[in-house]
């Protein structure tokens, strides 16, 4: 009985050793057959959504960058006009935070807080023609401390201008719409020569109010963008120029009761300012 037990133990030991040897051989084969995998990317410490120029291709030419932000999750951008260029009526909400609670930069340069008639900088529509957008990154939640803004409580929008194209070329866009709407956009790229490249672009817009208003009825806008870029072995140097002249006529904000009494195309009291003064003193007896 003792010999049988020893023999059985010896056989079991051989089987275990053989199994371990086979496992080691398989492990060695798997190790020698593995390939090196390299992952290159940039990390983000918070939730970031990106708007690219291809998003604007599905919208009418001249649509403001703010209006296009509706493509991003958690964003609601509303305006009284279809293109989102009327600054007085434009509102922006990002996950419950309003326009003035967000930070804005263009190529790292601080913009204003996005409010109408603000005192601390431009809105993105005044600073950049929408066709010249390279990218817009929206960081939701509390934005990074590296963003140059004092209003980034609820997040930040960092806009990047597009670079000049490597090949010489021109882009022309012409749009027409109701209420005598007109928009012309022109861009010319020089192409790259010895590391230098540049583009010049401009737009002209005009549109009448949809209401029957005798005075201050037409909105007009003239804007110029230019960018110069020099790329060399040690890095890149770029300069961006913007000139904007805008005159906007605003539609009246009327209630449902006013709509029923005055009509949908009522345009306010301009140029009948006496009626406006009478209203202020509560002496109006008519509609």
Tab-separated table of C-alpha atoms in Angstrom:
chain	number	residue	atom	x	y	z
A	1	UNK	CA	0.000	0.000	0.000
A	2	UNK	CA	2.831	2.351	0.751
A	3	UNK	CA	4.437	1.779	-2.660
A	4	UNK	CA	1.150	2.433	-4.472
A	5	UNK	CA	0.699	5.710	-2.629
A	6	UNK	CA	4.212	6.844	-3.478
A	7	UNK	CA	3.734	5.947	-7.148
A	8	UNK	CA	0.462	7.821	-7.344
A	9	UNK	CA	2.048	10.838	-5.713
A	10	UNK	CA	4.964	10.745	-8.166
A	11	UNK	CA	2.610	10.594	-11.161
A	12	UNK	CA	0.593	13.551	-9.842
A	13	UNK	CA	3.776	15.525	-9.293
A	14	UNK	CA	4.881	14.890	-12.880
A	15	UNK	CA	1.527	16.055	-14.211
A	16	UNK	CA	1.695	19.264	-12.194
A	17	UNK	CA	5.224	20.001	-13.361
A	18	UNK	CA	4.252	19.349	-16.966
A	19	UNK	CA	1.275	21.691	-16.694
A	20	UNK	CA	3.410	24.448	-15.219
A	21	UNK	CA	5.989	24.037	-17.962
A	22	UNK	CA	3.336	24.276	-20.684
A	23	UNK	CA	1.891	27.422	-19.078
A	24	UNK	CA	5.319	29.064	-18.943
A	25	UNK	CA	5.946	28.228	-22.619
A	26	UNK	CA	2.609	29.755	-23.625
A	27	UNK	CA	3.340	32.855	-21.553
A	28	UNK	CA	6.730	33.258	-23.219
A	29	UNK	CA	5.182	32.886	-26.668
A	30	UNK	CA	2.541	35.530	-25.866
A	31	UNK	CA	5.209	37.896	-24.597
A	32	UNK	CA	7.423	37.582	-27.632
A	33	UNK	CA	4.431	38.050	-29.987
A	34	UNK	CA	3.184	41.322	-28.410
A	35	UNK	CA	3.453	44.553	-30.409
A	36	UNK	CA	4.270	47.996	-29.079
A	37	UNK	CA	1.266	50.355	-28.953
A	38	UNK	CA	1.823	54.121	-28.798
A	39	UNK	CA	-1.061	56.460	-27.925
A	40	UNK	CA	-0.641	60.196	-28.553
A	41	UNK	CA	-3.268	62.704	-27.385
A	42	UNK	CA	-4.038	65.626	-25.140
A	43	UNK	CA	-5.879	65.096	-21.904
A	44	UNK	CA	-8.778	67.159	-20.574
A	45	UNK	CA	-9.414	67.644	-16.884
A	46	UNK	CA	-13.107	68.479	-17.409
A	47	UNK	CA	-15.967	67.935	-19.811
A	48	UNK	CA	-15.139	69.661	-23.111
A	49	UNK	CA	-17.293	69.812	-26.256
A	50	UNK	CA	-15.983	71.110	-29.569
A	51	UNK	CA	-17.641	73.042	-32.401
A	52	UNK	CA	-15.901	72.713	-35.780
A	53	UNK	CA	-16.427	74.589	-39.077
A	54	UNK	CA	-18.220	71.575	-40.561
A	55	UNK	CA	-21.070	72.207	-38.108
A	56	UNK	CA	-21.654	75.634	-39.640
A	57	UNK	CA	-21.882	74.150	-43.143
A	58	UNK	CA	-25.401	72.909	-42.351
A	59	UNK	CA	-26.561	76.417	-41.332
A	60	UNK	CA	-27.377	79.437	-43.531
A	61	UNK	CA	-24.321	81.568	-44.396
A	62	UNK	CA	-23.863	84.347	-41.883
A	63	UNK	CA	-25.228	82.428	-38.909
A	64	UNK	CA	-23.414	83.667	-35.825
A	65	UNK	CA	-21.021	81.433	-33.933
A	66	UNK	CA	-23.233	81.787	-30.834
A	67	UNK	CA	-26.243	80.422	-32.712
A	68	UNK	CA	-24.156	77.474	-33.929
A	69	UNK	CA	-23.338	76.567	-30.323
A	70	UNK	CA	-26.752	74.869	-30.221
A	71	UNK	CA	-24.970	71.866	-31.736
A	72	UNK	CA	-23.211	71.279	-28.406
A	73	UNK	CA	-24.918	69.353	-25.587
A	74	UNK	CA	-26.350	71.416	-22.756
A	75	UNK	CA	-26.338	74.672	-24.762
A	76	UNK	CA	-29.337	76.859	-25.610
A	77	UNK	CA	-28.674	79.943	-27.771
A	78	UNK	CA	-31.736	81.999	-28.741
A	79	UNK	CA	-32.220	85.216	-30.681
A	80	UNK	CA	-35.103	87.189	-32.153
A	81	UNK	CA	-33.552	86.887	-35.637
A	82	UNK	CA	-32.881	83.730	-37.624
A	83	UNK	CA	-29.099	84.131	-37.847
A	84	UNK	CA	-28.469	85.033	-34.219
A	85	UNK	CA	-26.706	88.315	-34.939
A	86	UNK	CA	-29.046	90.627	-33.004
A	87	UNK	CA	-27.040	91.321	-29.869
A	88	UNK	CA	-29.828	92.797	-27.762
A	89	UNK	CA	-32.012	89.689	-27.977
A	90	UNK	CA	-29.286	87.029	-27.950
A	91	UNK	CA	-29.301	84.777	-24.889
A	92	UNK	CA	-26.958	81.904	-24.091
A	93	UNK	CA	-27.547	79.224	-21.457
A	94	UNK	CA	-25.084	76.442	-20.626
A	95	UNK	CA	-26.468	73.935	-18.129
A	96	UNK	CA	-28.315	76.645	-16.231
A	97	UNK	CA	-25.570	79.276	-16.349
A	98	UNK	CA	-26.386	82.435	-18.289
A	99	UNK	CA	-24.295	84.491	-20.689
A	100	UNK	CA	-22.528	86.593	-18.061
A	101	UNK	CA	-21.482	83.537	-16.035
A	102	UNK	CA	-19.300	82.163	-18.830
A	103	UNK	CA	-15.770	83.042	-19.861
A	104	UNK	CA	-14.799	83.882	-23.454
A	105	UNK	CA	-11.436	84.068	-25.206
A	106	UNK	CA	-10.318	84.357	-28.836
A	107	UNK	CA	-6.888	82.878	-29.545
A	108	UNK	CA	-6.201	83.254	-25.831
A	109	UNK	CA	-7.191	86.942	-25.766
A	110	UNK	CA	-9.993	87.823	-23.308
A	111	UNK	CA	-13.359	88.841	-24.758
A	112	UNK	CA	-16.219	90.505	-22.890
A	113	UNK	CA	-18.782	88.716	-20.747
A	114	UNK	CA	-21.161	88.345	-23.699
A	115	UNK	CA	-23.766	90.767	-22.364
A	116	UNK	CA	-25.465	93.370	-24.550
A	117	UNK	CA	-23.875	96.831	-24.348
A	118	UNK	CA	-21.175	95.539	-22.029
A	119	UNK	CA	-18.121	97.483	-20.895
A	120	UNK	CA	-15.400	94.845	-20.739
A	121	UNK	CA	-14.799	93.617	-24.277
A	122	UNK	CA	-16.194	92.420	-27.584
A	123	UNK	CA	-18.710	89.686	-28.231
A	124	UNK	CA	-17.527	86.934	-30.561
A	125	UNK	CA	-19.753	88.233	-33.406
A	126	UNK	CA	-17.962	91.588	-33.267
A	127	UNK	CA	-14.550	89.904	-33.126
A	128	UNK	CA	-14.826	87.071	-35.659
A	129	UNK	CA	-16.676	86.421	-38.916
A	130	UNK	CA	-18.238	82.976	-38.636
A	131	UNK	CA	-16.507	81.635	-41.780
A	132	UNK	CA	-13.144	82.318	-40.117
A	133	UNK	CA	-13.801	80.051	-37.138
A	134	UNK	CA	-11.210	77.334	-36.677
A	135	UNK	CA	-12.631	75.704	-33.552
A	136	UNK	CA	-14.665	76.506	-30.452
A	137	UNK	CA	-14.170	74.515	-27.240
A	138	UNK	CA	-16.802	74.624	-24.504
A	139	UNK	CA	-15.638	73.599	-21.025
A	140	UNK	CA	-18.680	73.011	-18.836
A	141	UNK	CA	-18.595	73.349	-15.086
A	142	UNK	CA	-15.987	75.546	-13.440
A	143	UNK	CA	-13.474	76.390	-16.147
A	144	UNK	CA	-9.708	76.110	-15.844
A	145	UNK	CA	-7.735	78.759	-14.032
A	146	UNK	CA	-5.588	79.199	-17.117
A	147	UNK	CA	-8.477	80.748	-19.090
A	148	UNK	CA	-8.062	84.526	-19.219
A	149	UNK	CA	-11.516	85.541	-18.035
A	150	UNK	CA	-13.112	86.900	-14.870
A	151	UNK	CA	-16.599	85.544	-15.634
A	152	UNK	CA	-15.925	81.824	-16.086
A	153	UNK	CA	-18.039	80.673	-13.149
A	154	UNK	CA	-20.177	78.282	-15.183
A	155	UNK	CA	-17.698	77.290	-17.862
A	156	UNK	CA	-15.748	78.868	-20.689
A	157	UNK	CA	-15.803	79.166	-24.466
A	158	UNK	CA	-12.387	79.327	-26.101
A	159	UNK	CA	-12.582	80.360	-29.754
A	160	UNK	CA	-9.742	79.694	-32.198
A	161	UNK	CA	-9.401	81.530	-35.517
A	162	UNK	CA	-8.780	79.503	-38.651
A	163	UNK	CA	-5.271	79.503	-40.115
A	164	UNK	CA	-4.500	80.763	-43.612
A	165	UNK	CA	-4.736	78.045	-46.245
A	166	UNK	CA	-1.556	76.622	-47.752
A	167	UNK	CA	-2.763	77.207	-51.319
A	168	UNK	CA	-3.807	80.503	-52.868
A	169	UNK	CA	-7.547	80.832	-53.330
A	170	UNK	CA	-10.676	82.883	-52.864
A	171	UNK	CA	-14.073	82.275	-51.280
A	172	UNK	CA	-17.216	84.264	-52.078
A	173	UNK	CA	-20.660	83.861	-50.532
A	174	UNK	CA	-23.806	85.832	-51.396
A	175	UNK	CA	-27.103	85.485	-49.525
A	176	UNK	CA	-30.563	87.015	-49.920
A	177	UNK	CA	-33.624	86.789	-47.694
A	178	UNK	CA	-36.912	88.319	-46.686
A	179	UNK	CA	-37.235	91.903	-45.429
A	180	UNK	CA	-34.563	93.036	-47.914
A	181	UNK	CA	-31.937	90.872	-46.227
A	182	UNK	CA	-28.549	90.856	-47.918
A	183	UNK	CA	-25.151	89.436	-46.959
A	184	UNK	CA	-21.885	89.350	-48.880
A	185	UNK	CA	-18.735	87.548	-47.700
A	186	UNK	CA	-15.343	87.532	-49.434
A	187	UNK	CA	-12.082	85.884	-48.360
A	188	UNK	CA	-8.723	85.741	-50.146
A	189	UNK	CA	-5.847	83.459	-49.084
A	190	UNK	CA	-2.326	84.235	-50.281
A	191	UNK	CA	-1.032	80.692	-49.913
A	192	UNK	CA	2.209	79.779	-48.141
A	193	UNK	CA	5.517	81.243	-49.315
A	194	UNK	CA	8.701	80.744	-47.314
A	195	UNK	CA	6.734	80.026	-44.162
A	196	UNK	CA	4.511	83.103	-44.548
A	197	UNK	CA	0.771	82.849	-45.192
A	198	UNK	CA	-2.154	85.223	-44.731
A	199	UNK	CA	-5.787	85.873	-45.518
A	200	UNK	CA	-8.011	88.932	-45.802
A	201	UNK	CA	-11.786	88.696	-45.455
A	202	UNK	CA	-14.784	90.947	-45.091
A	203	UNK	CA	-18.548	90.872	-44.877
A	204	UNK	CA	-21.404	93.310	-45.411
A	205	UNK	CA	-24.930	92.711	-44.082
A	206	UNK	CA	-28.213	94.605	-44.092
A	207	UNK	CA	-31.819	93.791	-43.233
A	208	UNK	CA	-35.042	95.639	-42.453
A	209	UNK	CA	-37.170	94.960	-39.402
A	210	UNK	CA	-40.224	92.790	-39.975
A	211	UNK	CA	-42.402	95.317	-38.154
A	212	UNK	CA	-43.996	98.374	-39.758
A	213	UNK	CA	-41.692	100.982	-38.268
A	214	UNK	CA	-41.118	104.282	-39.987
A	215	UNK	CA	-37.706	105.170	-38.540
A	216	UNK	CA	-34.619	103.226	-37.432
A	217	UNK	CA	-35.746	100.263	-39.497
A	218	UNK	CA	-32.558	98.992	-41.158
A	219	UNK	CA	-29.731	97.028	-39.560
A	220	UNK	CA	-26.332	97.157	-41.246
A	221	UNK	CA	-22.964	95.613	-40.504
A	222	UNK	CA	-19.452	95.889	-41.914
A	223	UNK	CA	-16.643	93.675	-40.650
A	224	UNK	CA	-13.060	92.913	-41.638
A	225	UNK	CA	-10.823	90.028	-40.501
A	226	UNK	CA	-7.188	89.502	-41.416
A	227	UNK	CA	-4.600	86.994	-40.226
A	228	UNK	CA	-0.869	86.623	-40.841
A	229	UNK	CA	1.073	83.496	-39.921
A	230	UNK	CA	4.786	82.712	-40.046
A	231	UNK	CA	5.906	79.155	-39.386
A	232	UNK	CA	9.559	78.277	-38.805
A	233	UNK	CA	11.596	75.517	-37.191
A	234	UNK	CA	11.378	77.099	-33.757
A	235	UNK	CA	7.615	77.621	-33.723
A	236	UNK	CA	4.858	79.829	-35.123
A	237	UNK	CA	4.123	83.555	-34.993
A	238	UNK	CA	0.658	84.833	-35.902
A	239	UNK	CA	-1.261	88.115	-35.837
A	240	UNK	CA	-5.015	88.692	-36.164
A	241	UNK	CA	-6.829	91.947	-36.992
A	242	UNK	CA	-10.544	92.710	-36.637
A	243	UNK	CA	-12.566	95.815	-37.527
A	244	UNK	CA	-16.322	95.872	-36.937
A	245	UNK	CA	-18.955	98.548	-37.556
A	246	UNK	CA	-22.504	97.519	-36.634
A	247	UNK	CA	-25.775	99.437	-36.483
A	248	UNK	CA	-28.696	97.304	-35.313
A	249	UNK	CA	-32.386	98.232	-35.282
A	250	UNK	CA	-34.242	96.177	-32.701
A	251	UNK	CA	-37.709	94.707	-32.967
A	252	UNK	CA	-40.182	95.690	-30.280
A	253	UNK	CA	-40.783	93.260	-27.427
A	254	UNK	CA	-44.560	92.987	-27.174
A	255	UNK	CA	-46.888	90.873	-25.070
A	256	UNK	CA	-49.804	88.722	-26.212
A	257	UNK	CA	-52.206	91.464	-25.171
A	258	UNK	CA	-50.305	94.018	-27.249
A	259	UNK	CA	-50.329	91.640	-30.206
A	260	UNK	CA	-54.119	91.396	-30.068
A	261	UNK	CA	-54.556	95.184	-29.788
A	262	UNK	CA	-51.721	96.528	-31.939
A	263	UNK	CA	-51.014	93.739	-34.423
A	264	UNK	CA	-47.949	91.574	-34.936
A	265	UNK	CA	-46.149	94.183	-37.060
A	266	UNK	CA	-46.449	97.046	-34.575
A	267	UNK	CA	-43.080	98.736	-34.496
A	268	UNK	CA	-43.138	100.866	-31.399
A	269	UNK	CA	-43.602	104.612	-31.178
A	270	UNK	CA	-40.702	105.763	-33.347
A	271	UNK	CA	-40.790	108.393	-34.796
A	272	UNK	CA	-43.912	109.496	-32.881
A	273	UNK	CA	-42.100	110.276	-29.640
A	274	UNK	CA	-44.993	112.380	-28.305
A	275	UNK	CA	-47.064	109.216	-28.044
A	276	UNK	CA	-44.204	107.594	-26.130
A	277	UNK	CA	-44.095	110.514	-23.681
A	278	UNK	CA	-47.867	110.289	-23.236
A	279	UNK	CA	-47.490	106.609	-22.419
A	280	UNK	CA	-44.807	107.374	-19.863
A	281	UNK	CA	-47.153	109.805	-18.120
A	282	UNK	CA	-50.110	107.377	-18.386
A	283	UNK	CA	-52.146	109.804	-20.504
A	284	UNK	CA	-52.750	107.462	-23.433
A	285	UNK	CA	-56.438	106.822	-24.104
A	286	UNK	CA	-56.166	105.045	-27.459
A	287	UNK	CA	-54.730	101.633	-28.293
